[in-house]
mmCIF file of C-alpha atoms in Angstrom:
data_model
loop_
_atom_site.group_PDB
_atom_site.id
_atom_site.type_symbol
_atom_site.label_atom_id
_atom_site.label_comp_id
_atom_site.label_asym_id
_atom_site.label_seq_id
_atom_site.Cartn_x
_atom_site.Cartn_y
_atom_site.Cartn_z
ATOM 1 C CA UNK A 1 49.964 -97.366 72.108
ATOM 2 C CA UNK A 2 53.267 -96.383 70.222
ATOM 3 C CA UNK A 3 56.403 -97.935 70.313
ATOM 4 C CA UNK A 4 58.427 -96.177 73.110
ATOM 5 C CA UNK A 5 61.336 -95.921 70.882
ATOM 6 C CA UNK A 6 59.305 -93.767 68.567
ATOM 7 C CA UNK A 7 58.263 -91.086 70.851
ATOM 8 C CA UNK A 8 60.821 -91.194 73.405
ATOM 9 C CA UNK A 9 61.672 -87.266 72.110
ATOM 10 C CA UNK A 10 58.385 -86.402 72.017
ATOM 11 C CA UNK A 11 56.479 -84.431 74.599
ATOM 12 C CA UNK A 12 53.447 -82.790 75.810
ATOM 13 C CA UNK A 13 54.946 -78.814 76.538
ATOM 14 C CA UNK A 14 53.291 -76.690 79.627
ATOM 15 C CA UNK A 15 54.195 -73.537 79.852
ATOM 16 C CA UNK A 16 54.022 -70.998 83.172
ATOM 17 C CA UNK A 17 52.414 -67.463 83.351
ATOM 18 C CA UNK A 18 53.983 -64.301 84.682
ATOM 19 C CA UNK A 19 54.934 -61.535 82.709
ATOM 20 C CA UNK A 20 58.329 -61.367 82.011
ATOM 21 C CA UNK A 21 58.914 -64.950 82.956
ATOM 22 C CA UNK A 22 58.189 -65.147 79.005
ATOM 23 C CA UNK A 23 61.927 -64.340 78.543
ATOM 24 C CA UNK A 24 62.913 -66.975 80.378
ATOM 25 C CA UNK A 25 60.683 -69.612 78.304
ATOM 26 C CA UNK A 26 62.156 -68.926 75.491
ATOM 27 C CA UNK A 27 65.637 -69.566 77.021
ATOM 28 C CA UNK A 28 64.611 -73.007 78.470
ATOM 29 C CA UNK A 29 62.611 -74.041 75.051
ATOM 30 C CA UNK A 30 65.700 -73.694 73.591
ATOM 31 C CA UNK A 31 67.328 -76.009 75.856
ATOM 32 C CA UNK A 32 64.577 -78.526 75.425
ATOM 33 C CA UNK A 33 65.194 -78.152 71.739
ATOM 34 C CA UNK A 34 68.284 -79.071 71.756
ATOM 35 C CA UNK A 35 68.157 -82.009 73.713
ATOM 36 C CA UNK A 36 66.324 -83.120 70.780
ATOM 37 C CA UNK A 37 62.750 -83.158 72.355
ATOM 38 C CA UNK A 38 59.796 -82.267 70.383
ATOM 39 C CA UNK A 39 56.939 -80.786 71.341
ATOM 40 C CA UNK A 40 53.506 -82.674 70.241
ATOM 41 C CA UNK A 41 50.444 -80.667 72.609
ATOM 42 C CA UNK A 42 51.329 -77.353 74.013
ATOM 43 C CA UNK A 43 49.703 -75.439 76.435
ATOM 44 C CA UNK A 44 50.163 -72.518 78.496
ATOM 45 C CA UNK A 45 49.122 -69.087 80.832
ATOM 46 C CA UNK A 46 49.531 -65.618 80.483
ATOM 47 C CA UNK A 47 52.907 -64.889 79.366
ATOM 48 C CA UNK A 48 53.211 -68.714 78.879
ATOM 49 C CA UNK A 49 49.588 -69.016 76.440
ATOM 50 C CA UNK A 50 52.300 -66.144 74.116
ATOM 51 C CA UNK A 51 55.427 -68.833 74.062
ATOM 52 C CA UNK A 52 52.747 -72.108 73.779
ATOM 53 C CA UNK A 53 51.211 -69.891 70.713
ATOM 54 C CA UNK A 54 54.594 -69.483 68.950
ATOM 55 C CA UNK A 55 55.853 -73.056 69.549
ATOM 56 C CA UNK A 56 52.299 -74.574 68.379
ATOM 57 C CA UNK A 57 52.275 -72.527 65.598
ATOM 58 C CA UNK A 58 55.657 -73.460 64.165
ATOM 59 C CA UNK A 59 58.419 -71.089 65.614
ATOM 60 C CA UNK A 60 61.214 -72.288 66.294
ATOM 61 C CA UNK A 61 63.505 -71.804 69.596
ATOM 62 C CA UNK A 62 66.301 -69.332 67.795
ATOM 63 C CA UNK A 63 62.785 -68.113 65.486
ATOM 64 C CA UNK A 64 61.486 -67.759 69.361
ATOM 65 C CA UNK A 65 64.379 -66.236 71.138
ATOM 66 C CA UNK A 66 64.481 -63.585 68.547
ATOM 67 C CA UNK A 67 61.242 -62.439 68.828
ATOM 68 C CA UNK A 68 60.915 -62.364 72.701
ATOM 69 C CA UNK A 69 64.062 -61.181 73.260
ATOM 70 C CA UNK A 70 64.283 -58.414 71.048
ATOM 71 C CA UNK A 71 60.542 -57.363 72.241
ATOM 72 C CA UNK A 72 59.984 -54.070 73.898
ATOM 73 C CA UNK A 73 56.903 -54.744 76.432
ATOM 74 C CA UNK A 74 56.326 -50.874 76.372
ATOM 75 C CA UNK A 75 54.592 -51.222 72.994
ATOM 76 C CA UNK A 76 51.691 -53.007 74.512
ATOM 77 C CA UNK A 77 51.143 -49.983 76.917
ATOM 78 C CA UNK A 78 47.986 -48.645 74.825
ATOM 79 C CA UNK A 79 46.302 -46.003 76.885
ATOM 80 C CA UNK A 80 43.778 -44.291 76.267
ATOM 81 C CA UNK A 81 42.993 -40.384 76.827
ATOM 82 C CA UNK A 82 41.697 -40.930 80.450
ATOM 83 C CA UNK A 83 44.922 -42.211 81.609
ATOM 84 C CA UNK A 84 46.062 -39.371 80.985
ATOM 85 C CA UNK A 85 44.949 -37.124 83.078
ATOM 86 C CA UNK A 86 47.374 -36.276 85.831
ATOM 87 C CA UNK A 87 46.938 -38.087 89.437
ATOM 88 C CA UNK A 88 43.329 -38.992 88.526
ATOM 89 C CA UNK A 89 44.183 -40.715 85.059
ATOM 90 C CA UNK A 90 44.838 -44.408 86.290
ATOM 91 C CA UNK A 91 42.897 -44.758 88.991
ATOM 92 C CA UNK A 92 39.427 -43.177 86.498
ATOM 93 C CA UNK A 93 40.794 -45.770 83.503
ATOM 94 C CA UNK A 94 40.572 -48.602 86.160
ATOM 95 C CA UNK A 95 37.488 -47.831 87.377
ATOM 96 C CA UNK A 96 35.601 -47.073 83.716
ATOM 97 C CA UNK A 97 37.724 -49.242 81.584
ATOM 98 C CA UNK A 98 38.365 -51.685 84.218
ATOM 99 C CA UNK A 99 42.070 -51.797 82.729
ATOM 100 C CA UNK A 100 44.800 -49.511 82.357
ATOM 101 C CA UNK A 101 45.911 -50.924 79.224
ATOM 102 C CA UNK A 102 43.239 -51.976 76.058
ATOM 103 C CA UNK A 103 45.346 -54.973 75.291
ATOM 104 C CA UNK A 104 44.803 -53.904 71.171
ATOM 105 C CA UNK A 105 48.514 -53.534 70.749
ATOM 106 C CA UNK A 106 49.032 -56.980 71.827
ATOM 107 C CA UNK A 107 46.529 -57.980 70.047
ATOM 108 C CA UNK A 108 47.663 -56.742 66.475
ATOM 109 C CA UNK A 109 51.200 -58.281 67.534
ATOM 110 C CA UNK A 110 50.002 -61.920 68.032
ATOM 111 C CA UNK A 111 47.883 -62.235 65.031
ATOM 112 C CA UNK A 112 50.918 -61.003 63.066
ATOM 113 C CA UNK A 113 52.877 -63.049 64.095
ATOM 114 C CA UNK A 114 50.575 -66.099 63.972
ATOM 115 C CA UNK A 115 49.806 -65.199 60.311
ATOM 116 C CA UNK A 116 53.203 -65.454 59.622
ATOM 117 C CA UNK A 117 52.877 -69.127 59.557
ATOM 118 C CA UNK A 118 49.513 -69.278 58.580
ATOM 119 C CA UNK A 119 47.815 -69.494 62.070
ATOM 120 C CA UNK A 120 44.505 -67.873 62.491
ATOM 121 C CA UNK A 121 42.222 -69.714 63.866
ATOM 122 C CA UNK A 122 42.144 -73.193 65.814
ATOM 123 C CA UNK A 123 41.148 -74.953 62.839
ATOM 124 C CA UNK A 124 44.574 -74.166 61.678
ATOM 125 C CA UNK A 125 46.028 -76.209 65.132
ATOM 126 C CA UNK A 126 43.484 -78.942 64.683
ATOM 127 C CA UNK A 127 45.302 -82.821 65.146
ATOM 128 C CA UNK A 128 43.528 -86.452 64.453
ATOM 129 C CA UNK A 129 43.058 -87.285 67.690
ATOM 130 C CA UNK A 130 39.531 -87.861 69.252
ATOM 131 C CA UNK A 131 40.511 -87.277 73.062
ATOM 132 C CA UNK A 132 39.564 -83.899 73.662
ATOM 133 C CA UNK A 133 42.808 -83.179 75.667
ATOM 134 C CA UNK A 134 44.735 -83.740 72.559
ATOM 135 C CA UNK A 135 41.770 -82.399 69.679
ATOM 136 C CA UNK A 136 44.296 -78.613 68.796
ATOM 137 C CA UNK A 137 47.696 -78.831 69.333
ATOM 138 C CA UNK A 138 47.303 -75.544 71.549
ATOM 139 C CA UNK A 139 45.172 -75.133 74.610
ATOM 140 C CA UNK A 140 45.408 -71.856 76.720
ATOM 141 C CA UNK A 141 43.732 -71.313 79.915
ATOM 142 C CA UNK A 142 41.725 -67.664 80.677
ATOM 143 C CA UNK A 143 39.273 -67.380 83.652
ATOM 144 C CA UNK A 144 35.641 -66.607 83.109
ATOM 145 C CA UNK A 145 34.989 -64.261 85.788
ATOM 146 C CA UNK A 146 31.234 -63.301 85.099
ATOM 147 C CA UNK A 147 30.499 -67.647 85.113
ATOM 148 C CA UNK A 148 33.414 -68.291 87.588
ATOM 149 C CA UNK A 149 34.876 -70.570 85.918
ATOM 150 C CA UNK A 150 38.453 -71.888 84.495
ATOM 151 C CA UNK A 151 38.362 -72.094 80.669
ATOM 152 C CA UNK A 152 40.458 -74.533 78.449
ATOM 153 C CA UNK A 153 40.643 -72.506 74.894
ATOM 154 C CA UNK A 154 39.653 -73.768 72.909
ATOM 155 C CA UNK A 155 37.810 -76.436 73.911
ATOM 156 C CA UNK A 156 35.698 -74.757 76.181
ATOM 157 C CA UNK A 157 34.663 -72.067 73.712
ATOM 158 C CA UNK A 158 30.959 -73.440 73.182
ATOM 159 C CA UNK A 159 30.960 -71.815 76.974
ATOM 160 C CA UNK A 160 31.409 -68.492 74.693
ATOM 161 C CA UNK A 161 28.956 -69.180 72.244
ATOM 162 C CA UNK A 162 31.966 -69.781 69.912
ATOM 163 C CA UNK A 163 32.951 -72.972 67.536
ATOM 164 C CA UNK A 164 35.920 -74.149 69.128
ATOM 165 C CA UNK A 165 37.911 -74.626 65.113
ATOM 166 C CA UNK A 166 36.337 -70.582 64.801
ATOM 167 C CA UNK A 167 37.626 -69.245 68.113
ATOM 168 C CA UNK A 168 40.972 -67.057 66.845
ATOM 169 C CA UNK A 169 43.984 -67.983 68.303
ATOM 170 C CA UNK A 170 44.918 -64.856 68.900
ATOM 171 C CA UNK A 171 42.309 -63.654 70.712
ATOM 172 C CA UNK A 172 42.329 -66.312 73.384
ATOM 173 C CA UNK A 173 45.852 -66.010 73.961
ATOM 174 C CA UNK A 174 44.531 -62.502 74.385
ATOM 175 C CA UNK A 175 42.026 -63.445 77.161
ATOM 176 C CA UNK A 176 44.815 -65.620 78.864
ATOM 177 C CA UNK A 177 47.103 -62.347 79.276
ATOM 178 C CA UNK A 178 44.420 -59.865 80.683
ATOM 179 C CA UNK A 179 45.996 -59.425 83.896
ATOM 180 C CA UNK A 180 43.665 -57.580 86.241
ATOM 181 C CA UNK A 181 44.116 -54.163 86.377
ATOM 182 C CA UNK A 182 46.463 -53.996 84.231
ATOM 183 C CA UNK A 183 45.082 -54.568 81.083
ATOM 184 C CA UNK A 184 41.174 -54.630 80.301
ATOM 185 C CA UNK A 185 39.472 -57.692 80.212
ATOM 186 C CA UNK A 186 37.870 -59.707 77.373
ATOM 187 C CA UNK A 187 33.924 -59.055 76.617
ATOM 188 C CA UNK A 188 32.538 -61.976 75.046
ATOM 189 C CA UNK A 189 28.794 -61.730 74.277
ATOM 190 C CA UNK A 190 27.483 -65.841 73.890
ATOM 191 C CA UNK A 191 23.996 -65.038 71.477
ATOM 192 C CA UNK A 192 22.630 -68.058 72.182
ATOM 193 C CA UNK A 193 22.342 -67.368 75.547
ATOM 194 C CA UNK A 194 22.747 -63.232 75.670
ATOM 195 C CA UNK A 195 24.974 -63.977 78.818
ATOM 196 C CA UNK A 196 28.174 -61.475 78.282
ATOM 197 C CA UNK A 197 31.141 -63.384 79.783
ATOM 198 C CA UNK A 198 34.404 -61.345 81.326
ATOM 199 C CA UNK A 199 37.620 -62.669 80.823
ATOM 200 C CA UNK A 200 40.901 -62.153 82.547
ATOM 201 C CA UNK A 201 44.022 -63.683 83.111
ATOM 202 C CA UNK A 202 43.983 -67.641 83.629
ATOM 203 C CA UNK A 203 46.408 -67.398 85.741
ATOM 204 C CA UNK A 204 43.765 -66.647 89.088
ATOM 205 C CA UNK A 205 42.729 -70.171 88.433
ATOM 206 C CA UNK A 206 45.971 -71.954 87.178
ATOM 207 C CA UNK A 207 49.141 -69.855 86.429
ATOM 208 C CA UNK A 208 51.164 -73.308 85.640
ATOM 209 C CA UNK A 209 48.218 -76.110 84.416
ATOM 210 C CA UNK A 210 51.146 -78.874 84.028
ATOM 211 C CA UNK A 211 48.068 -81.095 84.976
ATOM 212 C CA UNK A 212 46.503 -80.279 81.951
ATOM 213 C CA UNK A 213 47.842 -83.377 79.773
ATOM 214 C CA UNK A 214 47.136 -85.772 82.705
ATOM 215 C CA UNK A 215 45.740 -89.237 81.903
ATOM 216 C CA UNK A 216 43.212 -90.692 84.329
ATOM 217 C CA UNK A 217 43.430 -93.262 86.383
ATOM 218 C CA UNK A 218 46.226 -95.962 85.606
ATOM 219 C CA UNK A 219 46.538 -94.934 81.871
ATOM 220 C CA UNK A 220 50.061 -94.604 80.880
ATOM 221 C CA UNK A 221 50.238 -91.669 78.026
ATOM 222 C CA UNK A 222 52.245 -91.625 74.785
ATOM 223 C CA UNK A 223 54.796 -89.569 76.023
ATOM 224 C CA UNK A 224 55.961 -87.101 79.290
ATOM 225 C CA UNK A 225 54.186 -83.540 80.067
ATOM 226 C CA UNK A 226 57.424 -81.355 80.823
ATOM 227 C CA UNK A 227 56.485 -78.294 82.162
ATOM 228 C CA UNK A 228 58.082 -75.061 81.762
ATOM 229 C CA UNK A 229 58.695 -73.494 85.289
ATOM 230 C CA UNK A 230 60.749 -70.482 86.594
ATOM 231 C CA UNK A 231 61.171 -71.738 90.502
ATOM 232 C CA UNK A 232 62.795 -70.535 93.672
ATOM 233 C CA UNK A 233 66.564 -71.729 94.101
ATOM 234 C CA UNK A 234 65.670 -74.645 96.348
ATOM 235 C CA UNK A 235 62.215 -75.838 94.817
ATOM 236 C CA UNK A 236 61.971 -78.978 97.152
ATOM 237 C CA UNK A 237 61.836 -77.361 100.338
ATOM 238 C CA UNK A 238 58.377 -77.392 101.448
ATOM 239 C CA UNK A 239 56.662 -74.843 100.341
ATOM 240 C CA UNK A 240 56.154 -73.667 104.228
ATOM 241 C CA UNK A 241 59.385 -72.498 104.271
ATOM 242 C CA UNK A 242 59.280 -70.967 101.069
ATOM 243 C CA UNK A 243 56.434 -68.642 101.680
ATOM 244 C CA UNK A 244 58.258 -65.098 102.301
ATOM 245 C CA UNK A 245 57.639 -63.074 105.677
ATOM 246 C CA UNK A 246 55.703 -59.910 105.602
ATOM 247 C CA UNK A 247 56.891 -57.358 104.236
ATOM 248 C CA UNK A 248 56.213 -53.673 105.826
ATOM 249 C CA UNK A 249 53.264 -52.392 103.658
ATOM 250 C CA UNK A 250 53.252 -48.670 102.504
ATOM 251 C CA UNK A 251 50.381 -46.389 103.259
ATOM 252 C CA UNK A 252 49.187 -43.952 100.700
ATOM 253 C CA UNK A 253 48.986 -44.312 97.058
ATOM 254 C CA UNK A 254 52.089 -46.260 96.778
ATOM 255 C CA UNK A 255 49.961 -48.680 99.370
ATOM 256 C CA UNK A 256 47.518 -49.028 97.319
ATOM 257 C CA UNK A 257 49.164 -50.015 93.952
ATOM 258 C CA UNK A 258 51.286 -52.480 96.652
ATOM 259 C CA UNK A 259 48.419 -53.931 97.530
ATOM 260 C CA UNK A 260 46.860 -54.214 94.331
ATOM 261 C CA UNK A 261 50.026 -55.804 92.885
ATOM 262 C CA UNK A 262 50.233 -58.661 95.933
ATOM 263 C CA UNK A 263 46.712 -59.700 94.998
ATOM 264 C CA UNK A 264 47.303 -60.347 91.680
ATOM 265 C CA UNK A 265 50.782 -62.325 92.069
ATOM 266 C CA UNK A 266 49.143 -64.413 95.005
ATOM 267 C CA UNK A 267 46.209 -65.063 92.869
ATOM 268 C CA UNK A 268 48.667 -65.873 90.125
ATOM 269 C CA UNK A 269 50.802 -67.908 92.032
ATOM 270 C CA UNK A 270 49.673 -69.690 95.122
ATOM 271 C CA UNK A 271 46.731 -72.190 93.010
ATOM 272 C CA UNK A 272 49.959 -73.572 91.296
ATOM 273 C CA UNK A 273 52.292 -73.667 94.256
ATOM 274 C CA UNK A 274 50.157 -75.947 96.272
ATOM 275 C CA UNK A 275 50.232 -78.557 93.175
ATOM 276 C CA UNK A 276 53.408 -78.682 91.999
ATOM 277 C CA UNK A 277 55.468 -80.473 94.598
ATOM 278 C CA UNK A 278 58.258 -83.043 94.770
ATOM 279 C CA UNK A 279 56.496 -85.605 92.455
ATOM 280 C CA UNK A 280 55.481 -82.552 89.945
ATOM 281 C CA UNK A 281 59.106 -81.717 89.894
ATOM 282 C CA UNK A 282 60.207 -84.247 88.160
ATOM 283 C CA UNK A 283 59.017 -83.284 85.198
ATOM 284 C CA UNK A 284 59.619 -79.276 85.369
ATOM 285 C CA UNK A 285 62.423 -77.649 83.344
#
C-alpha cells in the first residue's frame, strides 16, 4: 500500500456516455486538473470511452478542450448512397446497414489523434500492475449484442478472438460509440471460434461504469474513483421523483423516430441511474 501522502492527487477517472455530454467532460477535466488531481486508470462510455481515450493517451485538459470544443460532430455523419434516397433513404440504411451512419469518419479521427502521441494499440497503455482492473491505463466498455454480454476493452478482447495488447485503441473506443441506429455497429469475426460478434454502444449495459475501479470486499484502494457525471439540478432526490412524466407521443413518422430515440436514452440511462445514488455521489464531479 502507498503512503497516502503520495497519492492523495491521484485518481482512478470514470467518465459518462451521451453524446454531446463529451463537451461537458472536457470542461469538468479541466476543473479536476486544476485542483491538481491526476488521473492514474481511466475509463469511460460512448462519448465518455472519446474523453477517457484522450486523457489516457496523454492530452491534456486545455490540449482536450481544444479539440472537443472546436469539433464539428457533423463530420462524423458518413452516409452512404442509400441514405440518400428521399423519404425511403434512412429508414432502407437502417434496415440494410443497420446504421445510419458507418462510423469510418470517426474512426479516421480517433486514430489520428491517438497517433499523435504515439497511441495505437493497448500495448501502448499497458502499466506494471498484475490486477487486471488496473493491467492498461484505459478500459472502455461496448456491449456484445450477438453474446449478450457487457465487454471491458480491452480486457475482455480474448471474447473477440483478439490479444488484448493487439486490440487498437481506436477501434474499441469505436465499438463503445455505436449508438443504435445511429451509427452501424462493430462486426468482429473471433476465428477461433467463427462466432461473428455485434457491437454497439456500452452504454445499454453501463452508460456511467464508476463501479468499474471498485475493490472487493473490505480492500481499501490506492486512491478515489471520481467519476465524471452530467446530473439533474437536484441529484439527491430520489430518483422516483426524478423520473419525468409522460410526455404526449407523436404519431406518424415523427412517432417513430420519438420512439426510437426514448429507447435508446432509457437504455442509455436508466442501468446507471439505479446505481449511482447518495453514497455514489460522493465521488461524482
Amino acid at each position: 500500500m502507498a503512503a497516502p501522502d503520495q497519492y492523495e492527487h491521484y485518481v482512478d477517472l470514470v467518465c459518462e456516455g451521451g453524446g454531446v455530454k463529451g463537451i461537458g467532460l472536457a470542461g469538468a477535466y479541466a476543473t479536476l486538473e486544476e485542483h491538481g488531481y491526476k488521473p492514474q486508470n481511466v475509463a469511460g462510455t460512448s462519448a465518455g470511452a472519446i474523453t477517457a481515450a484522450l486523457i489516457a493517451g496523454g492530452y491534456s485538459s486545455a490540449e482536450l478542450k481544444e479539440i472537443i470544443f472546436g469539433l464539428d460532430f457533423r463530420q462524423f455523419e458518413d452516409k452512404n448512397w442509400k441514405d440518400r434516397i428521399p423519404l425511403a433513404g434512412i429508414p432502407l440504411s437502417i434496415l440494410t446497414e443497420e446504421g445510419i451512419y458507418k462510423g469510418d469518419h470517426f474512426l479516421d479521427w480517433m486514430r489520428e489523434l491517438l497517433a499523435a502521441k504515439n497511441i495505437h494499440t493497448f500495448a501502448d497503455l499497458r502499466t506494471e500492475w498484475t490486477d487486471p482492473k488496473y493491467r492498461s491505463r484505459l478500459q472502455v466498455i461496448a456491449s456484445d449484442i450477438s453474446a449478450r454480454q457487457l465487454l471491458v476493452l480491452p480486457r475482455d478482447a480474448e471474447v473477440l478472438g483478439i490479444e488484448p495488447d493487439e486490440l487498437e485503441v481506436a477501434l474499441a473506443v469505436r465499438m463503445s460509440m455505436s449508438i443504435p441506429i445511429f451509427f452501424k455497429p462493430v462486426r468482429i469475426e473471433n476465428a477461433s471460434t467463427n462466432h461473428e460478434h455485434l457491437i454497439v454502444d456500452g452504454g445499454i449495459l453501463s452508460n456511467f461504469p464508476v463501479w468499474l475501479f471498485d475493490c472487493e470486499d473490505e480492500e481499501m484502494p490506492d486512491w478515489p474513483t471520481f467519476g465524471l457525471l452530467l446530473v439533474e439540478p437536484d441529484p439527491k432526490t430520489p430518483i422516483t421523483e426524478r423520473i419525468p412524466a409522460p410526455e404526449h407521443a407523436p404519431r406518424g413518422v415523427r412517432g417513430l423516430v420519438a420512439l426510437l430515440s426514448s429507447m435508446v436514452h432509457t437504455m442509455l440511462e436508466a442501468h446507471d441511474r439505479l446505481y449511482v445514488e447518495k453514497a455514489q455521489y460522493a465521488r461524482t464531479v
